[in-house]
mmCIF file of N, CA and C in Angstrom:
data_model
loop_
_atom_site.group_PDB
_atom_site.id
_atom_site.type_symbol
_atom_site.label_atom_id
_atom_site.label_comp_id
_atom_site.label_asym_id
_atom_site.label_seq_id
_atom_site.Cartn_x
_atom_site.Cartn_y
_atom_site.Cartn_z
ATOM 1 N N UNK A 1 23.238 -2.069 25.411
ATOM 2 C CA UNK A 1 23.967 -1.045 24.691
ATOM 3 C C UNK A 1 22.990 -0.211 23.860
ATOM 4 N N UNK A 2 23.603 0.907 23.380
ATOM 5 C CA UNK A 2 22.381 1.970 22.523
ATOM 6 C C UNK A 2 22.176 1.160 21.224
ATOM 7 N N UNK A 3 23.183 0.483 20.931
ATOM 8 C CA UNK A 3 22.459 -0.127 19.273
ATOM 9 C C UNK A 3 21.465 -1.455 20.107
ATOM 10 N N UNK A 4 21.724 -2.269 21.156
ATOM 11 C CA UNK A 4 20.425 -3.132 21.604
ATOM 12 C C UNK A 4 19.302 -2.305 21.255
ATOM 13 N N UNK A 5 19.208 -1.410 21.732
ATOM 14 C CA UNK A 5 18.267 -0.446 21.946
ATOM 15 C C UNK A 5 17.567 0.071 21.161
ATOM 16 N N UNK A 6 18.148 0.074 20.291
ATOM 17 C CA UNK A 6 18.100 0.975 18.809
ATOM 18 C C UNK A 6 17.103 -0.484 18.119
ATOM 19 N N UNK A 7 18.197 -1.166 17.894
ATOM 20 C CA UNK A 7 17.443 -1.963 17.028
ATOM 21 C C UNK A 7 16.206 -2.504 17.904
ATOM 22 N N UNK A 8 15.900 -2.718 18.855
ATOM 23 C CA UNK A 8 14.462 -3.093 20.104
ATOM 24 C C UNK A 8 13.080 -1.860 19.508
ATOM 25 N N UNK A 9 13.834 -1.042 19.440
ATOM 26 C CA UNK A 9 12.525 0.156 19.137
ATOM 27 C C UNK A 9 12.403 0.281 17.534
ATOM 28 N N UNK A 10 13.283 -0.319 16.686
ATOM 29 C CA UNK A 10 13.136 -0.309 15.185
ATOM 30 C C UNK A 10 11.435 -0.218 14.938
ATOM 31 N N UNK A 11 11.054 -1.676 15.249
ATOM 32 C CA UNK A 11 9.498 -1.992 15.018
ATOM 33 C C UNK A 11 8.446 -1.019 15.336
ATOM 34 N N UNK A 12 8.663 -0.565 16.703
ATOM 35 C CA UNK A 12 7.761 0.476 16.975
ATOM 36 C C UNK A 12 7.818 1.793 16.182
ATOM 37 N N UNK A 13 8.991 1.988 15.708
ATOM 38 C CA UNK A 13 9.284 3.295 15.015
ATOM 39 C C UNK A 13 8.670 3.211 13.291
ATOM 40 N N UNK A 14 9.085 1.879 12.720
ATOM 41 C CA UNK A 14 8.364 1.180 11.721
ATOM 42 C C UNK A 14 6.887 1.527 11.421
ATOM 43 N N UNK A 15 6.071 0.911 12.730
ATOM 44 C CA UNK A 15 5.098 1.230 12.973
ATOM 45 C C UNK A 15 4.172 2.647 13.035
ATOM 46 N N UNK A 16 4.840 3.241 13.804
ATOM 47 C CA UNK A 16 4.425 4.987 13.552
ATOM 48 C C UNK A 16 4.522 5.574 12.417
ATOM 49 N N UNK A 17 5.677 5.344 11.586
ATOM 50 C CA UNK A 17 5.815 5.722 10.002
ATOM 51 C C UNK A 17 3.838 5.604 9.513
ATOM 52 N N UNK A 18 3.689 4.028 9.353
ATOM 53 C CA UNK A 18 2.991 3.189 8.731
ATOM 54 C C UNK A 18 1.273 3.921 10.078
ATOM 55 N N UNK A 19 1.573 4.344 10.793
ATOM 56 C CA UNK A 19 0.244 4.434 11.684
ATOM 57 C C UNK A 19 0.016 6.218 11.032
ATOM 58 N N UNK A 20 0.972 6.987 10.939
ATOM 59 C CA UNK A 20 0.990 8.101 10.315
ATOM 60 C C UNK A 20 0.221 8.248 9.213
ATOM 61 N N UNK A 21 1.080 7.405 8.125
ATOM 62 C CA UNK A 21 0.752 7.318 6.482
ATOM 63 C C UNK A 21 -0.816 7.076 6.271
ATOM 64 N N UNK A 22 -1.620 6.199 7.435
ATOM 65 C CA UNK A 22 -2.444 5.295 7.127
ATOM 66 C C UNK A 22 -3.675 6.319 7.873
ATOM 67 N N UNK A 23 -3.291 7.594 8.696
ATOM 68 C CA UNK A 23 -4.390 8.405 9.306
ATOM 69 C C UNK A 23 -5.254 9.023 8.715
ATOM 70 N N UNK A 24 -6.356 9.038 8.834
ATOM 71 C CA UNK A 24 -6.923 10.199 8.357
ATOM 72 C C UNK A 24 -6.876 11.161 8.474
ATOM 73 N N UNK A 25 -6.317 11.709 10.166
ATOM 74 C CA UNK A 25 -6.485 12.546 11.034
ATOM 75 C C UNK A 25 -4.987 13.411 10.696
ATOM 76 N N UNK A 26 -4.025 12.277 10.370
ATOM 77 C CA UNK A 26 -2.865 13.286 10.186
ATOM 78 C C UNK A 26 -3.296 14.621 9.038
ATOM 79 N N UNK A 27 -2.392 15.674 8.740
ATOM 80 C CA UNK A 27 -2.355 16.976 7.802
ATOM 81 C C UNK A 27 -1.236 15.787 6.624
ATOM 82 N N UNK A 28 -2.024 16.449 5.389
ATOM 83 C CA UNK A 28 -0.716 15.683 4.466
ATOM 84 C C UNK A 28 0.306 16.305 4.184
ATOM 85 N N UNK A 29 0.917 17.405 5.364
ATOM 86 C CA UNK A 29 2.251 17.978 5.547
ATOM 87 C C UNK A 29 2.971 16.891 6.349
ATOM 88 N N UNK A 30 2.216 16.238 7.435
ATOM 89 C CA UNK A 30 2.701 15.219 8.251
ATOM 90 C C UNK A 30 2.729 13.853 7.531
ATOM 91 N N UNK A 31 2.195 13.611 6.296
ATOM 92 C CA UNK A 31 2.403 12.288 5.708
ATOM 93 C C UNK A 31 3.134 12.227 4.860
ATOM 94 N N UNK A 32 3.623 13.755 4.040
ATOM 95 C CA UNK A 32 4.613 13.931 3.377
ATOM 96 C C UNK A 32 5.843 13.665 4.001
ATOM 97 N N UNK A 33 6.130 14.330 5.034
ATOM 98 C CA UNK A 33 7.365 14.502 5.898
ATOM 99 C C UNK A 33 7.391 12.981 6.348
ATOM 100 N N UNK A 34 6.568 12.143 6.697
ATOM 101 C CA UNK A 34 6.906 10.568 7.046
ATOM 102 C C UNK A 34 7.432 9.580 6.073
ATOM 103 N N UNK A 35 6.722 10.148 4.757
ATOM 104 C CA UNK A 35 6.919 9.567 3.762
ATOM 105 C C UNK A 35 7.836 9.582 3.073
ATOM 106 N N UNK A 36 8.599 10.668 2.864
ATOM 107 C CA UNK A 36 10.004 11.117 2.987
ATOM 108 C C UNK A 36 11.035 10.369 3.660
ATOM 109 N N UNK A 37 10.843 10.421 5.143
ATOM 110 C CA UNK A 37 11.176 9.792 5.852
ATOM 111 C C UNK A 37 11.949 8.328 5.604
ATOM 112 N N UNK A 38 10.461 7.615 5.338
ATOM 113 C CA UNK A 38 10.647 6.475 5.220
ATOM 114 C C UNK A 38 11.233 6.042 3.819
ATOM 115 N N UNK A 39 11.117 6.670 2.742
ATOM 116 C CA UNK A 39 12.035 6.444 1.652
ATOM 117 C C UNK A 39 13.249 6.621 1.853
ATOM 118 N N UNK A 40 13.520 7.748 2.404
ATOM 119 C CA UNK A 40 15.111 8.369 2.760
ATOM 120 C C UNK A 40 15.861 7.341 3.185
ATOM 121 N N UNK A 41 15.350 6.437 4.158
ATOM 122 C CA UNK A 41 15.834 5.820 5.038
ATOM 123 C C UNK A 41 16.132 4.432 3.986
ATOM 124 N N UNK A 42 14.953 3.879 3.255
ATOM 125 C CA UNK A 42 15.215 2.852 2.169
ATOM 126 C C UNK A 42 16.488 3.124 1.374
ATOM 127 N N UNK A 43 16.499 4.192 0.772
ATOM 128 C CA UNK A 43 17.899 4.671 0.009
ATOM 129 C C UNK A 43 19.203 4.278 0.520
ATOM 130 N N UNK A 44 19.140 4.737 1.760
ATOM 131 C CA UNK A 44 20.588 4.949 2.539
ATOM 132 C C UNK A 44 20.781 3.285 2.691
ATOM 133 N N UNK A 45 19.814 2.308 3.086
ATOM 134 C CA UNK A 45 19.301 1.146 3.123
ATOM 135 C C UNK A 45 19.837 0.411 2.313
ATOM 136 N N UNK A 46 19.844 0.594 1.074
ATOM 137 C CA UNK A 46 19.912 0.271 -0.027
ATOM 138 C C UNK A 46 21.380 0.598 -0.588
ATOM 139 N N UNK A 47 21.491 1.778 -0.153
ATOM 140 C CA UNK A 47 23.298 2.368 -0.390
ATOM 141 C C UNK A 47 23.553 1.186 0.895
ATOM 142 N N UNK A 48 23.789 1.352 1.330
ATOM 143 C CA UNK A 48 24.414 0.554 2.361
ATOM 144 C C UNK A 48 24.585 -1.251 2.033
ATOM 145 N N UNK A 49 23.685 -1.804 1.614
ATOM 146 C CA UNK A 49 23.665 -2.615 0.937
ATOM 147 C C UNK A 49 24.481 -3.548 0.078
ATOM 148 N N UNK A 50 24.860 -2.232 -1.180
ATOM 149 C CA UNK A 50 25.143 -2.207 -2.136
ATOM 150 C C UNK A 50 26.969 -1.990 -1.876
ATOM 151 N N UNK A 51 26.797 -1.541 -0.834
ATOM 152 C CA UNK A 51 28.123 -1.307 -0.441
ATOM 153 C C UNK A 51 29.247 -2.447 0.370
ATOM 154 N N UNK A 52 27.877 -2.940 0.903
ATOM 155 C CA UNK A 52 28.476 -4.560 1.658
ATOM 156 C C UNK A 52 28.647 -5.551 0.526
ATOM 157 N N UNK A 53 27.934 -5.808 -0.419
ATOM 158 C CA UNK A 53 28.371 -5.950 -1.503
ATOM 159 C C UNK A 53 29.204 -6.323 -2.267
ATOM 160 N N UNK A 54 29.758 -4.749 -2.241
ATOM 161 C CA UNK A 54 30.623 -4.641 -3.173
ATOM 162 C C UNK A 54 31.979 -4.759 -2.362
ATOM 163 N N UNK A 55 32.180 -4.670 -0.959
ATOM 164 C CA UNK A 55 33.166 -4.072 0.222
ATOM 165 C C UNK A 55 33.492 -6.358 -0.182
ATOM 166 N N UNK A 56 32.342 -7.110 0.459
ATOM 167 C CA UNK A 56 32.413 -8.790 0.350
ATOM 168 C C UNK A 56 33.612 -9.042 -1.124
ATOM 169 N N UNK A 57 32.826 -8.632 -2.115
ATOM 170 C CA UNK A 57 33.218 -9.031 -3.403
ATOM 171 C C UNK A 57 34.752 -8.801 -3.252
ATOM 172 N N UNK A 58 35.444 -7.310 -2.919
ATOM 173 C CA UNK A 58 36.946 -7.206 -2.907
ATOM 174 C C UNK A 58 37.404 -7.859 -1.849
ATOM 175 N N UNK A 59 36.750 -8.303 -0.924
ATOM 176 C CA UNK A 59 38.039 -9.144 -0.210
ATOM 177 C C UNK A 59 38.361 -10.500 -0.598
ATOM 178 N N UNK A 60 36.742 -10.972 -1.081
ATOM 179 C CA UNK A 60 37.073 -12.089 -1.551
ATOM 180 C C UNK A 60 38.230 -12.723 -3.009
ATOM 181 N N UNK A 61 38.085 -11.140 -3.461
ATOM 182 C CA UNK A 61 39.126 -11.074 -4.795
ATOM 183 C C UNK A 61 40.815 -10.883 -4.142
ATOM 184 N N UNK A 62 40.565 -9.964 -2.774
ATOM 185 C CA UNK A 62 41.952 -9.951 -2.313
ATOM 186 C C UNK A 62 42.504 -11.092 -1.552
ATOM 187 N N UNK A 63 41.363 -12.270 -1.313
ATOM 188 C CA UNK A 63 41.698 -13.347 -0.957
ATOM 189 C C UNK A 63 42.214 -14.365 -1.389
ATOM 190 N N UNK A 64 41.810 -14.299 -2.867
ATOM 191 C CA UNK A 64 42.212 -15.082 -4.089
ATOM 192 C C UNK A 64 43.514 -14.758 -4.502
ATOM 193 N N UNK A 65 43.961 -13.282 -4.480
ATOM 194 C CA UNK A 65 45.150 -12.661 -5.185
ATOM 195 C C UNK A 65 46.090 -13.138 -3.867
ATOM 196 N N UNK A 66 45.711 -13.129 -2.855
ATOM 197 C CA UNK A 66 46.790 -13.685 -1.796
ATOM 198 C C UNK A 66 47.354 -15.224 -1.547
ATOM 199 N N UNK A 67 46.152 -15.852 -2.263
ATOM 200 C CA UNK A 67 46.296 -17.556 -2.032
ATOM 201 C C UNK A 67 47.723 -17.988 -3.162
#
């Protein structure tokens, strides 16, 4: 399926971030824009997170209010 897939190429994509950041050769227009990148992606990461969270915590409260 496309998320197999997705998550199979995570690492390699990981990797290019981190092979980018680490060039000499890149322009630091191209290490900005990766770097970006890769924070952007921590955030949403992190929202997402925070959201499972908090999504766990109410059911487990709507589980309690139902018992």
């Amino acid at each position: 399926t496309a998320t197999r897939r997705l998550l199979a190429l995570q690492g390699a994509a990981l990797d290019t971030f981190e092979d980018i950041l680490k060039s000499e050769e890149a322009s630091d227009t191209i290490k900005i824009r990766a770097a970006q990148n890769v924070v952007d992606n921590l955030l949403k990461l992190r929202e997402l997170r925070n959201l499972e969270t908090r999504l766990t915590a109410l059911e487990a409260a709507y589980q309690v209010q139902q018992a």
